[in-house]
Tab-separated table of C-alpha atoms in Angstrom:
chain	number	residue	atom	x	y	z
J	1	GLY	CA	32.400	21.945	-15.126
J	2	ALA	CA	28.872	24.281	-15.635
J	3	GLY	CA	26.619	22.903	-12.591
J	4	VAL	CA	26.001	19.883	-10.261
J	5	SER	CA	26.686	16.661	-11.894
J	6	GLN	CA	25.143	13.448	-11.004
J	7	SER	CA	25.525	10.109	-12.451
J	8	PRO	CA	23.548	7.417	-13.469
J	9	SER	CA	21.075	9.509	-14.130
J	10	ASN	CA	18.540	6.552	-13.640
J	11	LYS	CA	19.490	2.752	-12.260
J	12	VAL	CA	17.111	0.321	-11.759
J	13	THR	CA	18.038	-2.520	-9.636
J	14	GLU	CA	16.303	-5.590	-7.183
J	15	LYS	CA	16.250	-5.794	-4.186
J	16	GLY	CA	18.433	-6.617	-1.685
J	17	LYS	CA	21.094	-4.978	-4.544
J	18	ASP	CA	23.718	-2.546	-2.945
J	19	VAL	CA	23.740	0.528	-5.645
J	20	GLU	CA	25.681	3.637	-5.325
J	21	LEU	CA	25.089	7.065	-6.905
J	22	ARG	CA	28.030	9.659	-7.859
J	23	CYS	CA	27.626	13.705	-7.961
J	24	ASP	CA	30.411	15.839	-8.868
J	25	PRO	CA	29.418	18.770	-7.787
J	26	ILE	CA	30.524	22.471	-8.854
J	27	SER	CA	33.900	23.487	-8.833
J	28	GLY	CA	35.344	24.872	-5.674
J	29	HIS	CA	32.432	24.642	-3.331
J	30	THR	CA	33.252	23.702	0.007
J	31	ALA	CA	29.838	21.874	1.015
J	32	LEU	CA	27.885	18.657	-0.434
J	33	TYR	CA	24.280	17.944	0.369
J	34	TRP	CA	21.826	14.543	-0.811
J	35	TYR	CA	18.269	14.529	-0.417
J	36	ARG	CA	15.571	12.241	-1.410
J	37	GLN	CA	12.645	12.754	-2.696
J	38	SER	CA	10.032	9.979	-3.241
J	39	LEU	CA	6.785	10.160	-4.812
J	40	GLY	CA	4.462	13.281	-4.695
J	41	GLN	CA	6.971	13.986	-0.574
J	42	GLY	CA	9.379	17.223	-0.948
J	43	LEU	CA	13.203	16.856	-0.356
J	44	GLU	CA	14.504	15.472	2.708
J	45	PHE	CA	17.467	15.877	3.477
J	46	LEU	CA	20.046	12.765	4.152
J	47	ILE	CA	23.470	14.571	4.660
J	48	TYR	CA	26.011	17.237	4.402
J	49	PHE	CA	29.759	17.044	3.768
J	50	GLN	CA	31.442	21.066	4.620
J	51	GLY	CA	35.236	20.937	4.053
J	52	ASN	CA	37.047	18.887	6.185
J	53	SER	CA	34.450	19.028	9.233
J	54	ALA	CA	32.731	15.732	10.151
J	55	PRO	CA	29.491	15.258	7.248
J	56	ASP	CA	26.432	16.022	9.140
J	57	LYS	CA	24.525	12.771	8.919
J	58	SER	CA	21.635	13.439	10.787
J	59	GLY	CA	19.281	12.263	7.914
J	60	LEU	CA	20.432	9.072	6.598
J	61	PRO	CA	16.681	7.161	7.574
J	62	SER	CA	19.161	3.813	8.467
J	63	ASP	CA	22.724	2.143	8.994
J	64	ARG	CA	21.271	0.746	4.977
J	65	PHE	CA	23.018	4.184	3.820
J	66	SER	CA	26.246	5.981	3.334
J	67	ALA	CA	28.102	8.365	1.898
J	68	GLU	CA	31.600	9.083	1.385
J	69	ARG	CA	33.710	12.436	-0.092
J	70	THR	CA	36.890	11.579	-1.572
J	71	GLY	CA	39.244	14.564	-1.101
J	72	GLY	CA	36.602	17.017	-0.492
J	73	SER	CA	35.112	17.209	-4.253
J	74	VAL	CA	33.161	14.276	-5.754
J	75	SER	CA	31.067	12.394	-3.449
J	76	THR	CA	29.404	8.943	-3.407
J	77	LEU	CA	26.232	7.736	-1.973
J	78	THR	CA	25.815	4.066	-0.869
J	79	ILE	CA	22.494	2.202	-0.525
J	80	GLN	CA	23.502	-1.957	0.982
J	81	ARG	CA	20.880	-5.002	0.152
J	82	THR	CA	17.901	-2.251	-1.032
J	83	GLN	CA	14.392	-2.296	-0.442
J	84	GLN	CA	11.393	-1.173	-2.189
J	85	GLU	CA	10.927	1.926	0.064
J	86	ASP	CA	14.264	2.903	-1.012
J	87	SER	CA	12.665	4.034	-4.441
J	88	ALA	CA	13.361	7.930	-4.861
J	89	VAL	CA	14.950	10.913	-6.383
J	90	TYR	CA	17.800	11.180	-4.685
J	91	LEU	CA	19.493	14.719	-4.893
J	92	CYS	CA	22.862	16.809	-4.741
J	93	ALA	CA	23.332	20.425	-4.312
J	94	SER	CA	26.819	22.175	-3.662
J	95	SER	CA	27.614	25.646	-2.450
J	96	PHE	CA	30.074	27.896	-2.221
J	97	GLY	CA	29.867	28.297	1.696
J	98	LEU	CA	26.841	27.516	4.283
J	99	ASP	CA	26.005	30.306	4.066
J	100	GLN	CA	26.013	30.976	0.426
J	101	PRO	CA	22.049	29.183	-1.572
J	102	GLN	CA	22.648	25.289	-3.166
J	103	HIS	CA	23.272	24.609	-6.337
J	104	PHE	CA	21.468	21.563	-7.895
J	105	GLY	CA	22.465	18.253	-9.778
J	106	ASP	CA	20.090	16.639	-12.259
J	107	GLY	CA	19.337	13.535	-9.878
J	108	THR	CA	19.144	10.461	-10.275
J	109	ARG	CA	15.959	8.195	-10.330
J	110	LEU	CA	16.735	5.228	-8.655
J	111	SER	CA	14.048	2.213	-8.804
J	112	ILE	CA	14.175	-0.693	-6.472
J	113	LEU	CA	12.085	-4.164	-8.192
A	1	ALA	CA	10.375	20.258	14.919
A	2	GLN	CA	10.822	22.030	12.351
A	3	ARG	CA	8.393	21.465	9.530
A	4	VAL	CA	6.988	23.572	6.131
A	5	THR	CA	3.871	23.383	4.832
A	6	GLN	CA	2.386	23.676	1.335
A	7	PRO	CA	-1.252	23.261	1.962
A	8	GLU	CA	-1.776	23.098	-1.899
A	9	LYS	CA	-0.916	20.518	-3.505
A	10	LEU	CA	-1.574	22.050	-7.198
A	11	LEU	CA	-2.748	25.398	-7.829
A	12	SER	CA	-4.625	26.439	-11.237
A	13	VAL	CA	-5.037	30.421	-12.645
A	14	PHE	CA	-5.366	31.746	-15.499
A	15	LYS	CA	-2.777	33.734	-17.429
A	16	GLY	CA	-3.184	37.188	-15.913
A	17	ALA	CA	-4.829	36.390	-12.407
A	18	PRO	CA	-2.652	36.739	-9.466
A	19	VAL	CA	-0.967	33.904	-7.700
A	20	GLU	CA	-0.057	32.695	-4.273
A	21	LEU	CA	0.858	30.277	-2.924
A	22	LYS	CA	1.466	29.142	0.075
A	23	CYS	CA	3.931	28.272	2.970
A	24	ASN	CA	3.560	28.324	6.506
A	25	TYR	CA	7.036	26.802	8.901
A	26	SER	CA	7.520	25.661	12.263
A	27	TYR	CA	10.790	26.487	13.684
A	28	SER	CA	11.846	28.096	17.335
A	29	GLY	CA	14.336	29.560	16.755
A	30	SER	CA	15.264	32.723	13.574
A	31	PRO	CA	14.641	31.412	10.460
A	32	GLU	CA	16.018	31.750	6.699
A	33	LEU	CA	13.532	31.440	3.936
A	34	PHE	CA	13.819	30.297	0.727
A	35	TRP	CA	11.773	29.362	-2.685
A	36	TYR	CA	12.412	27.331	-5.198
A	37	VAL	CA	11.438	26.733	-8.520
A	38	GLN	CA	11.659	23.083	-10.731
A	39	TYR	CA	10.086	23.631	-14.785
A	40	SER	CA	9.884	20.723	-16.877
A	41	ARG	CA	12.498	19.178	-17.615
A	42	GLN	CA	14.697	21.027	-15.664
A	43	ARG	CA	16.747	20.630	-12.530
A	44	LEU	CA	15.880	22.478	-9.054
A	45	GLN	CA	16.820	25.753	-9.123
A	46	LEU	CA	16.492	29.290	-6.304
A	47	LEU	CA	14.470	32.013	-7.303
A	48	LEU	CA	14.797	34.236	-4.070
A	49	ARG	CA	15.701	33.940	-0.742
A	50	HIS	CA	13.901	36.020	2.241
A	51	ILE	CA	17.013	37.753	3.377
A	52	SER	CA	17.093	39.669	-0.748
A	53	ARG	CA	13.977	40.739	-0.350
A	54	GLU	CA	14.511	41.307	-3.854
A	55	SER	CA	11.788	40.415	-7.161
A	56	ILE	CA	12.544	37.488	-9.457
A	57	LYS	CA	10.165	37.127	-13.046
A	58	GLY	CA	8.041	39.239	-10.896
A	59	PHE	CA	7.625	36.755	-7.405
A	60	THR	CA	8.232	38.254	-5.214
A	61	ALA	CA	7.772	37.025	-0.813
A	62	ASP	CA	7.864	38.225	2.430
A	63	LEU	CA	8.559	36.682	5.509
A	64	ASN	CA	5.540	36.838	8.244
A	65	LYS	CA	7.435	35.697	11.368
A	66	GLY	CA	4.379	36.597	13.066
A	67	GLU	CA	1.936	33.965	11.299
A	68	THR	CA	5.473	32.149	10.547
A	69	SER	CA	4.521	31.887	6.940
A	70	PHE	CA	6.604	32.674	3.810
A	71	HIS	CA	3.698	32.950	0.623
A	72	LEU	CA	4.654	33.927	-2.532
A	73	LYS	CA	3.051	35.932	-4.835
A	74	LYS	CA	2.936	37.433	-8.204
A	75	PRO	CA	0.133	39.292	-9.200
A	76	PHE	CA	0.070	39.078	-12.873
A	77	ALA	CA	0.919	35.071	-13.861
A	78	GLN	CA	2.475	33.712	-17.398
A	79	GLU	CA	1.949	30.753	-18.682
A	80	GLU	CA	5.965	30.026	-18.319
A	81	ASP	CA	5.979	30.516	-15.005
A	82	SER	CA	4.034	26.769	-14.658
A	83	ALA	CA	6.552	24.982	-12.660
A	84	MET	CA	6.507	22.943	-9.549
A	85	TYR	CA	7.607	25.364	-6.597
A	86	TYR	CA	9.151	24.386	-3.228
A	87	CYS	CA	9.464	26.612	0.361
A	88	ALA	CA	12.625	25.173	2.022
A	89	LEU	CA	14.042	26.487	5.576
A	90	ARG	CA	17.114	26.906	6.585
A	91	LEU	CA	17.942	26.139	9.973
A	92	SER	CA	19.720	28.876	12.172
A	93	GLY	CA	23.248	27.776	14.133
A	94	GLY	CA	25.355	27.154	11.499
A	95	TYR	CA	23.650	23.990	9.722
A	96	ASN	CA	23.221	24.558	5.974
A	97	LYS	CA	20.889	21.301	5.639
A	98	LEU	CA	17.276	23.043	4.044
A	99	ILE	CA	13.483	21.103	4.871
A	100	PHE	CA	11.630	21.500	1.891
A	101	GLY	CA	8.065	22.103	1.705
A	102	ALA	CA	5.804	18.913	-0.057
A	103	GLY	CA	6.116	20.937	-3.241
A	104	THR	CA	2.723	23.088	-5.012
A	105	ARG	CA	2.208	22.272	-8.957
A	106	LEU	CA	1.123	26.058	-10.341
A	107	ALA	CA	-0.352	25.364	-13.644
A	108	VAL	CA	-1.159	28.248	-15.906
A	109	HIS	CA	-3.884	28.228	-18.210
A	110	PRO	CA	-3.525	30.672	-21.565
């Protein structure tokens, strides 16, 4: 593909529901990252995957958040029992390696009612 | 703790005026600094990184370790430079996660 692809582009759900956000990285990129951007704030690191190594989960805000990367490609970020403070734009990025620039997707705008 | 500070939420200038978007960082290790830009209705994209020491779209940024700054500069702003600009810090030691500032919106008026 031409770039990092994220779906859905927008998601509106009720408080307490679970949501899944998907990220397709650029083909061949071994590293994949998730960030969150709340209104009026910068991007907040959540988690990153590098090849077959254990992911760095140090940025996940609570145990309601989890992420998987299957087959070293597609990643899914899952938020369980959503809260209103989870409302944000969730951005995914990928890079060819740890030393390479990150390329971002368009993001998923998540709104919790 | 590591932190990136962009003190201005909005910078408004006229076309042709010089521009300086400020960025200060806090990090005890060896930093790598980036500027990312997001134009209206486009995705976030890399503008420049300090190790490249290059000029992109007329923008330059110099890492000043003494002042822990990485300000973005352009001598003559253009209307198409209007965008959201984010300064980011990459930690050393094999960690590729980026720490972003809150961003500065640059508005260039005709």
